[in-house]
Amino acid sequence: MDQVELTERLRRLGCPDPEGWARSQMEEGIPQLARYVFLRQAWKRILGENDHGWIENVLQNLQRSPDAPYAGQGHALKRLRELGARDEDLTDLVRGAQAELLFDFCYLLEDPGELEGGNLRAILGAGGTGFGGPRFGTNRQPARISA
């Protein structure tokens, strides 16, 4: 695939800077198309700012199975609502936690870090895991690819 075709694919996917991402893939050998698709699809799994429907789903699951694995989430939501917590605040809390977890997963794909009792980087070698995950800047935001 040449740079023109790669740029067009990224554009069709909604990439904010398809030329920059395509140039990076072609010149630096970074699999930017795969990275963009991963980030795009992963971000879709983060709650939307005004998506409060998840709360009712969790509470309904709690009624059906109060002792199921992770039912503690439903019990906690129920208590928080009884204390007057607003759905907007609960969503902000969970959305933030989801985003932090996604950022952490992306960091792990790029650099798996230290292994208990040994240096994982030394064990894996210079190539790391080979996942080539999304790169992130120091502010925990996806790194923008400069044009």
Backbone as JSON Lines, residues from 0, in Angstrom:
{"i":0,"aa":"M","n":[0.85,-1.17,0.0],"ca":[0.0,0.0,0.0],"c":[0.91,1.24,0.0]}
{"i":1,"aa":"D","n":[0.62,2.18,-0.87],"ca":[1.43,3.38,-0.93],"c":[0.86,4.45,0.01]}
{"i":2,"aa":"Q","n":[1.57,5.56,0.12],"ca":[1.2,6.6,1.08],"c":[-0.14,7.24,0.73]}
{"i":3,"aa":"V","n":[-0.45,7.38,-0.54],"ca":[-1.72,7.98,-0.95],"c":[-2.89,7.1,-0.5]}
{"i":4,"aa":"E","n":[-2.78,5.8,-0.76],"ca":[-3.84,4.87,-0.36],"c":[-3.97,4.81,1.16]}
{"i":5,"aa":"L","n":[-2.84,4.78,1.86],"ca":[-2.85,4.76,3.32],"c":[-3.51,6.01,3.87]}
{"i":6,"aa":"T","n":[-3.18,7.16,3.29],"ca":[-3.8,8.43,3.71],"c":[-5.3,8.37,3.53]}
{"i":7,"aa":"E","n":[-5.75,7.85,2.41],"ca":[-7.19,7.76,2.14],"c":[-7.88,6.82,3.12]}
{"i":8,"aa":"R","n":[-7.26,5.71,3.44],"ca":[-7.86,4.79,4.42],"c":[-7.99,5.46,5.78]}
{"i":9,"aa":"L","n":[-6.94,6.15,6.19],"ca":[-6.98,6.86,7.48],"c":[-8.05,7.95,7.46]}
{"i":10,"aa":"R","n":[-8.17,8.65,6.34],"ca":[-9.2,9.68,6.21],"c":[-10.59,9.08,6.35]}
{"i":11,"aa":"R","n":[-10.83,7.95,5.67],"ca":[-12.15,7.29,5.74],"c":[-12.47,6.84,7.16]}
{"i":12,"aa":"L","n":[-11.44,6.53,7.94],"ca":[-11.64,6.11,9.32],"c":[-11.86,7.29,10.27]}
{"i":13,"aa":"G","n":[-11.66,8.5,9.77],"ca":[-11.88,9.68,10.6],"c":[-10.64,10.2,11.3]}
{"i":14,"aa":"C","n":[-9.48,9.78,10.88],"ca":[-8.23,10.21,11.49],"c":[-8.1,11.74,11.34]}
{"i":15,"aa":"P","n":[-7.77,12.44,12.43],"ca":[-7.69,13.91,12.36],"c":[-6.51,14.43,11.54]}
{"i":16,"aa":"D","n":[-5.48,13.64,11.34],"ca":[-4.31,14.05,10.57],"c":[-3.84,12.87,9.71]}
{"i":17,"aa":"P","n":[-4.65,12.49,8.73],"ca":[-4.3,11.28,7.96],"c":[-2.97,11.38,7.23]}
{"i":18,"aa":"E","n":[-2.64,12.57,6.73],"ca":[-1.36,12.73,6.03],"c":[-0.18,12.48,6.96]}
{"i":19,"aa":"G","n":[-0.26,13.04,8.18],"ca":[0.83,12.88,9.14],"c":[1.0,11.44,9.6]}
{"i":20,"aa":"W","n":[-0.13,10.78,9.88],"ca":[-0.07,9.39,10.31],"c":[0.49,8.51,9.19]}
{"i":21,"aa":"A","n":[0.02,8.75,7.95],"ca":[0.49,7.95,6.81],"c":[1.99,8.2,6.57]}
{"i":22,"aa":"R","n":[2.4,9.45,6.63],"ca":[3.81,9.77,6.44],"c":[4.66,9.06,7.5]}
{"i":23,"aa":"S","n":[4.2,9.08,8.73],"ca":[4.93,8.43,9.81],"c":[5.07,6.93,9.54]}
{"i":24,"aa":"Q","n":[3.99,6.3,9.08],"ca":[4.05,4.86,8.8],"c":[5.04,4.58,7.68]}
{"i":25,"aa":"M","n":[4.99,5.37,6.64],"ca":[5.85,5.12,5.48],"c":[7.31,5.45,5.77]}
{"i":26,"aa":"E","n":[7.57,6.54,6.47],"ca":[8.95,6.99,6.69],"c":[9.61,6.36,7.92]}
{"i":27,"aa":"E","n":[8.81,6.12,8.96],"ca":[9.38,5.62,10.22],"c":[9.12,4.15,10.45]}
{"i":28,"aa":"G","n":[8.24,3.56,9.63],"ca":[7.94,2.14,9.79],"c":[7.05,1.83,10.98]}
{"i":29,"aa":"I","n":[6.38,2.83,11.51],"ca":[5.48,2.63,12.66],"c":[4.11,2.24,12.09]}
{"i":30,"aa":"P","n":[3.51,1.18,12.57],"ca":[2.22,0.73,12.02],"c":[1.06,1.63,12.46]}
{"i":31,"aa":"Q","n":[1.02,2.84,11.88],"ca":[0.07,3.84,12.33],"c":[-1.38,3.49,12.01]}
{"i":32,"aa":"L","n":[-1.63,2.83,10.91],"ca":[-3.0,2.43,10.59],"c":[-3.54,1.49,11.67]}
{"i":33,"aa":"A","n":[-2.76,0.5,12.02],"ca":[-3.17,-0.44,13.08],"c":[-3.34,0.3,14.41]}
{"i":34,"aa":"R","n":[-2.44,1.19,14.72],"ca":[-2.53,1.96,15.97],"c":[-3.79,2.81,15.99]}
{"i":35,"aa":"Y","n":[-4.05,3.49,14.87],"ca":[-5.23,4.35,14.84],"c":[-6.5,3.52,15.01]}
{"i":36,"aa":"V","n":[-6.59,2.4,14.31],"ca":[-7.78,1.55,14.42],"c":[-7.94,1.05,15.85]}
{"i":37,"aa":"F","n":[-6.84,0.62,16.47],"ca":[-6.92,0.16,17.86],"c":[-7.44,1.27,18.77]}
{"i":38,"aa":"L","n":[-6.84,2.45,18.68],"ca":[-7.26,3.56,19.54],"c":[-8.71,3.95,19.29]}
{"i":39,"aa":"R","n":[-9.09,4.01,18.04],"ca":[-10.46,4.38,17.68],"c":[-11.46,3.37,18.26]}
{"i":40,"aa":"Q","n":[-11.18,2.1,18.06],"ca":[-12.1,1.07,18.55],"c":[-12.09,0.99,20.07]}
{"i":41,"aa":"A","n":[-10.92,1.13,20.68],"ca":[-10.84,1.07,22.14],"c":[-11.58,2.25,22.76]}
{"i":42,"aa":"W","n":[-11.44,3.43,22.17],"ca":[-12.09,4.62,22.74],"c":[-13.61,4.5,22.67]}
{"i":43,"aa":"K","n":[-14.13,3.77,21.69],"ca":[-15.58,3.57,21.59],"c":[-16.13,2.8,22.79]}
{"i":44,"aa":"R","n":[-15.26,2.1,23.49],"ca":[-15.68,1.32,24.65],"c":[-15.69,2.13,25.93]}
{"i":45,"aa":"I","n":[-15.23,3.37,25.86],"ca":[-15.27,4.27,27.0],"c":[-16.65,4.92,27.02]}
{"i":46,"aa":"L","n":[-17.24,5.04,28.19],"ca":[-18.55,5.67,28.3],"c":[-18.55,7.06,27.68]}
{"i":47,"aa":"G","n":[-19.65,7.41,27.05],"ca":[-19.82,8.77,26.56],"c":[-20.09,9.7,27.72]}
{"i":48,"aa":"E","n":[-19.81,10.98,27.54],"ca":[-19.98,11.94,28.63],"c":[-21.4,11.96,29.18]}
{"i":49,"aa":"N","n":[-22.37,11.76,28.33],"ca":[-23.77,11.82,28.77],"c":[-24.45,10.45,28.76]}
{"i":50,"aa":"D","n":[-23.66,9.4,28.77],"ca":[-24.19,8.03,28.76],"c":[-24.39,7.57,30.2]}
{"i":51,"aa":"H","n":[-25.63,7.64,30.65],"ca":[-25.95,7.22,32.02],"c":[-26.72,5.9,32.04]}
{"i":52,"aa":"G","n":[-27.01,5.34,30.86],"ca":[-27.77,4.1,30.78],"c":[-27.07,2.93,31.44]}
{"i":53,"aa":"W","n":[-25.76,2.98,31.51],"ca":[-25.0,1.9,32.13],"c":[-25.41,1.7,33.59]}
{"i":54,"aa":"I","n":[-25.82,2.77,34.25],"ca":[-26.17,2.68,35.67],"c":[-27.38,1.78,35.85]}
{"i":55,"aa":"E","n":[-28.4,2.0,35.05],"ca":[-29.6,1.16,35.14],"c":[-29.29,-0.29,34.78]}
{"i":56,"aa":"N","n":[-28.41,-0.49,33.79],"ca":[-28.02,-1.85,33.42],"c":[-27.36,-2.56,34.6]}
{"i":57,"aa":"V","n":[-26.45,-1.86,35.27],"ca":[-25.76,-2.46,36.42],"c":[-26.75,-2.77,37.54]}
{"i":58,"aa":"L","n":[-27.67,-1.85,37.8],"ca":[-28.64,-2.06,38.87],"c":[-29.61,-3.18,38.53]}
{"i":59,"aa":"Q","n":[-29.99,-3.32,37.26],"ca":[-30.85,-4.44,36.85],"c":[-30.12,-5.76,37.0]}
{"i":60,"aa":"N","n":[-28.83,-5.79,36.63],"ca":[-28.04,-7.01,36.81],"c":[-27.94,-7.37,38.29]}
{"i":61,"aa":"L","n":[-27.84,-6.36,39.14],"ca":[-27.78,-6.59,40.58],"c":[-29.06,-7.26,41.07]}
{"i":62,"aa":"Q","n":[-30.2,-6.8,40.59],"ca":[-31.47,-7.4,41.01],"c":[-31.55,-8.86,40.58]}
{"i":63,"aa":"R","n":[-31.07,-9.16,39.37],"ca":[-31.12,-10.53,38.86],"c":[-30.14,-11.45,39.57]}
{"i":64,"aa":"S","n":[-28.95,-10.92,39.86],"ca":[-27.89,-11.77,40.42],"c":[-27.08,-10.99,41.46]}
{"i":65,"aa":"P","n":[-27.62,-10.83,42.67],"ca":[-26.95,-10.0,43.67],"c":[-25.63,-10.57,44.19]}
{"i":66,"aa":"D","n":[-25.36,-11.84,43.91],"ca":[-24.11,-12.46,44.38],"c":[-23.17,-12.81,43.23]}
{"i":67,"aa":"A","n":[-23.47,-12.33,42.03],"ca":[-22.64,-12.64,40.87],"c":[-21.27,-11.97,41.0]}
{"i":68,"aa":"P","n":[-20.29,-12.48,40.25],"ca":[-18.99,-11.8,40.24],"c":[-19.18,-10.32,39.86]}
{"i":69,"aa":"Y","n":[-18.51,-9.47,40.55],"ca":[-18.54,-8.02,40.35],"c":[-19.88,-7.38,40.69]}
{"i":70,"aa":"A","n":[-20.75,-8.08,41.4],"ca":[-22.01,-7.49,41.85],"c":[-21.75,-6.34,42.82]}
{"i":71,"aa":"G","n":[-20.56,-6.3,43.38],"ca":[-20.2,-5.19,44.27],"c":[-20.35,-3.84,43.59]}
{"i":72,"aa":"Q","n":[-20.17,-3.8,42.28],"ca":[-20.36,-2.57,41.53],"c":[-21.81,-2.1,41.68]}
{"i":73,"aa":"G","n":[-22.74,-3.01,41.54],"ca":[-24.15,-2.68,41.67],"c":[-24.51,-2.28,43.09]}
{"i":74,"aa":"H","n":[-23.97,-3.0,44.08],"ca":[-24.23,-2.65,45.47],"c":[-23.7,-1.25,45.79]}
{"i":75,"aa":"A","n":[-22.5,-0.95,45.29],"ca":[-21.91,0.37,45.53],"c":[-22.74,1.46,44.84]}
{"i":76,"aa":"L","n":[-23.17,1.22,43.6],"ca":[-24.0,2.2,42.9],"c":[-25.31,2.46,43.64]}
{"i":77,"aa":"K","n":[-25.9,1.4,44.12],"ca":[-27.16,1.53,44.86],"c":[-26.96,2.39,46.11]}
{"i":78,"aa":"R","n":[-25.89,2.12,46.86],"ca":[-25.6,2.92,48.06],"c":[-25.32,4.37,47.7]}
{"i":79,"aa":"L","n":[-24.53,4.58,46.66],"ca":[-24.2,5.95,46.27],"c":[-25.44,6.73,45.84]}
{"i":80,"aa":"R","n":[-26.32,6.1,45.11],"ca":[-27.57,6.76,44.73],"c":[-28.42,7.07,45.95]}
{"i":81,"aa":"E","n":[-28.47,6.14,46.9],"ca":[-29.23,6.39,48.13],"c":[-28.67,7.57,48.91]}
{"i":82,"aa":"L","n":[-27.37,7.82,48.77],"ca":[-26.73,8.96,49.43],"c":[-26.87,10.24,48.62]}
{"i":83,"aa":"G","n":[-27.5,10.15,47.44],"ca":[-27.76,11.35,46.64],"c":[-26.78,11.6,45.52]}
{"i":84,"aa":"A","n":[-25.92,10.64,45.21],"ca":[-24.98,10.83,44.1],"c":[-25.75,11.0,42.79]}
{"i":85,"aa":"R","n":[-25.32,11.93,42.0],"ca":[-25.96,12.21,40.7],"c":[-25.38,11.27,39.64]}
{"i":86,"aa":"D","n":[-26.23,10.87,38.7],"ca":[-25.79,10.0,37.61],"c":[-24.63,10.62,36.83]}
{"i":87,"aa":"E","n":[-24.66,11.93,36.65],"ca":[-23.59,12.63,35.93],"c":[-22.25,12.44,36.65]}
{"i":88,"aa":"D","n":[-22.26,12.53,37.97],"ca":[-21.03,12.37,38.74],"c":[-20.53,10.93,38.69]}
{"i":89,"aa":"L","n":[-21.45,9.99,38.78],"ca":[-21.07,8.58,38.71],"c":[-20.46,8.26,37.35]}
{"i":90,"aa":"T","n":[-21.07,8.8,36.3],"ca":[-20.55,8.57,34.95],"c":[-19.18,9.21,34.78]}
{"i":91,"aa":"D","n":[-19.01,10.42,35.3],"ca":[-17.69,11.06,35.22],"c":[-16.62,10.22,35.9]}
{"i":92,"aa":"L","n":[-16.96,9.67,37.05],"ca":[-16.02,8.85,37.81],"c":[-15.64,7.59,37.03]}
{"i":93,"aa":"V","n":[-16.63,6.88,36.53],"ca":[-16.37,5.64,35.8],"c":[-15.69,5.92,34.46]}
{"i":94,"aa":"R","n":[-16.13,6.94,33.77],"ca":[-15.52,7.31,32.48],"c":[-14.04,7.62,32.67]}
{"i":95,"aa":"G","n":[-13.72,8.38,33.7],"ca":[-12.32,8.7,33.98],"c":[-11.5,7.46,34.28]}
{"i":96,"aa":"A","n":[-12.07,6.54,35.07],"ca":[-11.36,5.3,35.4],"c":[-11.15,4.45,34.14]}
{"i":97,"aa":"Q","n":[-12.16,4.4,33.27],"ca":[-12.02,3.65,32.03],"c":[-10.92,4.24,31.15]}
{"i":98,"aa":"A","n":[-10.88,5.55,31.03],"ca":[-9.85,6.21,30.21],"c":[-8.47,5.94,30.79]}
{"i":99,"aa":"E","n":[-8.33,6.03,32.11],"ca":[-7.03,5.75,32.74],"c":[-6.58,4.31,32.45]}
{"i":100,"aa":"L","n":[-7.51,3.37,32.54],"ca":[-7.18,1.98,32.25],"c":[-6.75,1.8,30.8]}
{"i":101,"aa":"L","n":[-7.46,2.46,29.88],"ca":[-7.07,2.38,28.47],"c":[-5.68,2.95,28.27]}
{"i":102,"aa":"F","n":[-5.39,4.1,28.89],"ca":[-4.05,4.68,28.78],"c":[-3.01,3.7,29.3]}
{"i":103,"aa":"D","n":[-3.31,3.07,30.44],"ca":[-2.36,2.12,31.02],"c":[-2.12,0.93,30.09]}
{"i":104,"aa":"F","n":[-3.19,0.41,29.47],"ca":[-3.03,-0.69,28.52],"c":[-2.16,-0.26,27.34]}
{"i":105,"aa":"C","n":[-2.37,0.94,26.86],"ca":[-1.57,1.44,25.73],"c":[-0.11,1.57,26.13]}
{"i":106,"aa":"Y","n":[0.15,2.06,27.34],"ca":[1.54,2.13,27.82],"c":[2.14,0.73,27.89]}
{"i":107,"aa":"L","n":[1.36,-0.25,28.34],"ca":[1.87,-1.62,28.43],"c":[2.21,-2.18,27.06]}
{"i":108,"aa":"L","n":[1.41,-1.86,26.07],"ca":[1.7,-2.33,24.71],"c":[3.01,-1.74,24.2]}
{"i":109,"aa":"E","n":[3.28,-0.49,24.56],"ca":[4.5,0.16,24.1],"c":[5.7,-0.27,24.92]}
{"i":110,"aa":"D","n":[5.51,-0.41,26.24],"ca":[6.62,-0.74,27.14],"c":[6.06,-1.53,28.32]}
{"i":111,"aa":"P","n":[6.31,-2.83,28.36],"ca":[5.73,-3.66,29.41],"c":[6.29,-3.41,30.79]}
{"i":112,"aa":"G","n":[7.35,-2.64,30.92],"ca":[7.86,-2.27,32.23],"c":[8.68,-3.36,32.89]}
{"i":113,"aa":"E","n":[8.65,-3.37,34.19],"ca":[9.47,-4.27,34.99],"c":[8.7,-5.55,35.34]}
{"i":114,"aa":"L","n":[9.42,-6.62,35.45],"ca":[8.87,-7.92,35.83],"c":[9.29,-8.21,37.26]}
{"i":115,"aa":"E","n":[8.41,-8.78,38.03],"ca":[8.75,-9.14,39.39],"c":[9.99,-10.04,39.37]}
{"i":116,"aa":"G","n":[11.0,-9.64,40.1],"ca":[12.2,-10.46,40.2],"c":[13.14,-10.35,39.02]}
{"i":117,"aa":"G","n":[12.87,-9.47,38.09],"ca":[13.77,-9.33,36.95],"c":[13.37,-8.18,36.06]}
{"i":118,"aa":"N","n":[14.22,-7.87,35.15],"ca":[13.99,-6.77,34.24],"c":[13.35,-7.32,32.97]}
{"i":119,"aa":"L","n":[12.07,-7.05,32.77],"ca":[11.35,-7.57,31.61],"c":[11.93,-7.05,30.31]}
{"i":120,"aa":"R","n":[12.38,-5.8,30.3],"ca":[12.98,-5.25,29.09],"c":[14.22,-6.05,28.69]}
{"i":121,"aa":"A","n":[15.02,-6.44,29.68],"ca":[16.23,-7.21,29.39],"c":[15.88,-8.61,28.88]}
{"i":122,"aa":"I","n":[14.83,-9.2,29.43],"ca":[14.42,-10.53,29.01],"c":[13.87,-10.51,27.59]}
{"i":123,"aa":"L","n":[13.03,-9.5,27.27],"ca":[12.4,-9.42,25.95],"c":[13.37,-8.95,24.87]}
{"i":124,"aa":"G","n":[14.35,-8.16,25.24],"ca":[15.29,-7.62,24.27],"c":[14.81,-6.31,23.69]}
{"i":125,"aa":"A","n":[15.55,-5.79,22.75],"ca":[15.29,-4.46,22.19],"c":[13.94,-4.38,21.49]}
{"i":126,"aa":"G","n":[13.45,-5.48,20.95],"ca":[12.18,-5.46,20.23],"c":[10.96,-5.41,21.13]}
{"i":127,"aa":"G","n":[11.16,-5.55,22.43],"ca":[10.02,-5.52,23.35],"c":[9.04,-6.64,23.07]}
{"i":128,"aa":"T","n":[7.77,-6.36,23.23],"ca":[6.74,-7.37,23.02],"c":[6.41,-7.55,21.55]}
{"i":129,"aa":"G","n":[6.75,-6.56,20.74],"ca":[6.42,-6.63,19.33],"c":[5.01,-6.15,19.02]}
{"i":130,"aa":"F","n":[4.25,-5.74,20.04],"ca":[2.89,-5.26,19.8],"c":[2.89,-3.93,19.07]}
{"i":131,"aa":"G","n":[3.89,-3.08,19.39],"ca":[3.93,-1.77,18.73],"c":[2.7,-0.96,19.03]}
{"i":132,"aa":"G","n":[2.33,-0.9,20.28],"ca":[1.11,-0.23,20.67],"c":[1.13,1.27,20.45]}
{"i":133,"aa":"P","n":[0.01,1.91,20.67],"ca":[-0.09,3.35,20.49],"c":[0.89,4.1,21.38]}
{"i":134,"aa":"R","n":[1.48,5.13,20.85],"ca":[2.43,5.93,21.63],"c":[1.69,7.04,22.34]}
{"i":135,"aa":"F","n":[2.11,7.31,23.56],"ca":[1.48,8.34,24.36],"c":[2.51,9.32,24.83]}
{"i":136,"aa":"G","n":[2.09,10.56,24.97],"ca":[2.96,11.61,25.45],"c":[3.03,11.61,26.97]}
{"i":137,"aa":"T","n":[3.77,12.56,27.5],"ca":[3.97,12.61,28.95],"c":[2.71,13.01,29.7]}
{"i":138,"aa":"N","n":[1.74,13.63,29.03],"ca":[0.5,14.04,29.69],"c":[-0.58,12.96,29.6]}
{"i":139,"aa":"R","n":[-0.19,11.74,29.24],"ca":[-1.07,10.57,29.15],"c":[-2.14,10.74,28.08]}
{"i":140,"aa":"Q","n":[-1.88,11.57,27.1],"ca":[-2.77,11.73,25.96],"c":[-2.1,11.08,24.76]}
{"i":141,"aa":"P","n":[-2.89,10.55,23.81],"ca":[-2.27,9.96,22.62],"c":[-1.33,10.97,21.97]}
{"i":142,"aa":"A","n":[-0.16,10.5,21.61],"ca":[0.82,11.38,20.98],"c":[0.31,11.82,19.62]}
{"i":143,"aa":"R","n":[0.37,13.08,19.35],"ca":[-0.03,13.61,18.05],"c":[1.16,13.45,17.1]}
{"i":144,"aa":"I","n":[0.89,13.1,15.91],"ca":[1.96,12.94,14.94],"c":[2.07,14.25,14.19]}
{"i":145,"aa":"S","n":[3.23,14.86,14.27],"ca":[3.4,16.16,13.63],"c":[3.46,16.01,12.12]}
{"i":146,"aa":"A","n":[2.94,17.01,11.46],"ca":[2.89,16.99,9.99],"c":[4.22,17.36,9.42]}
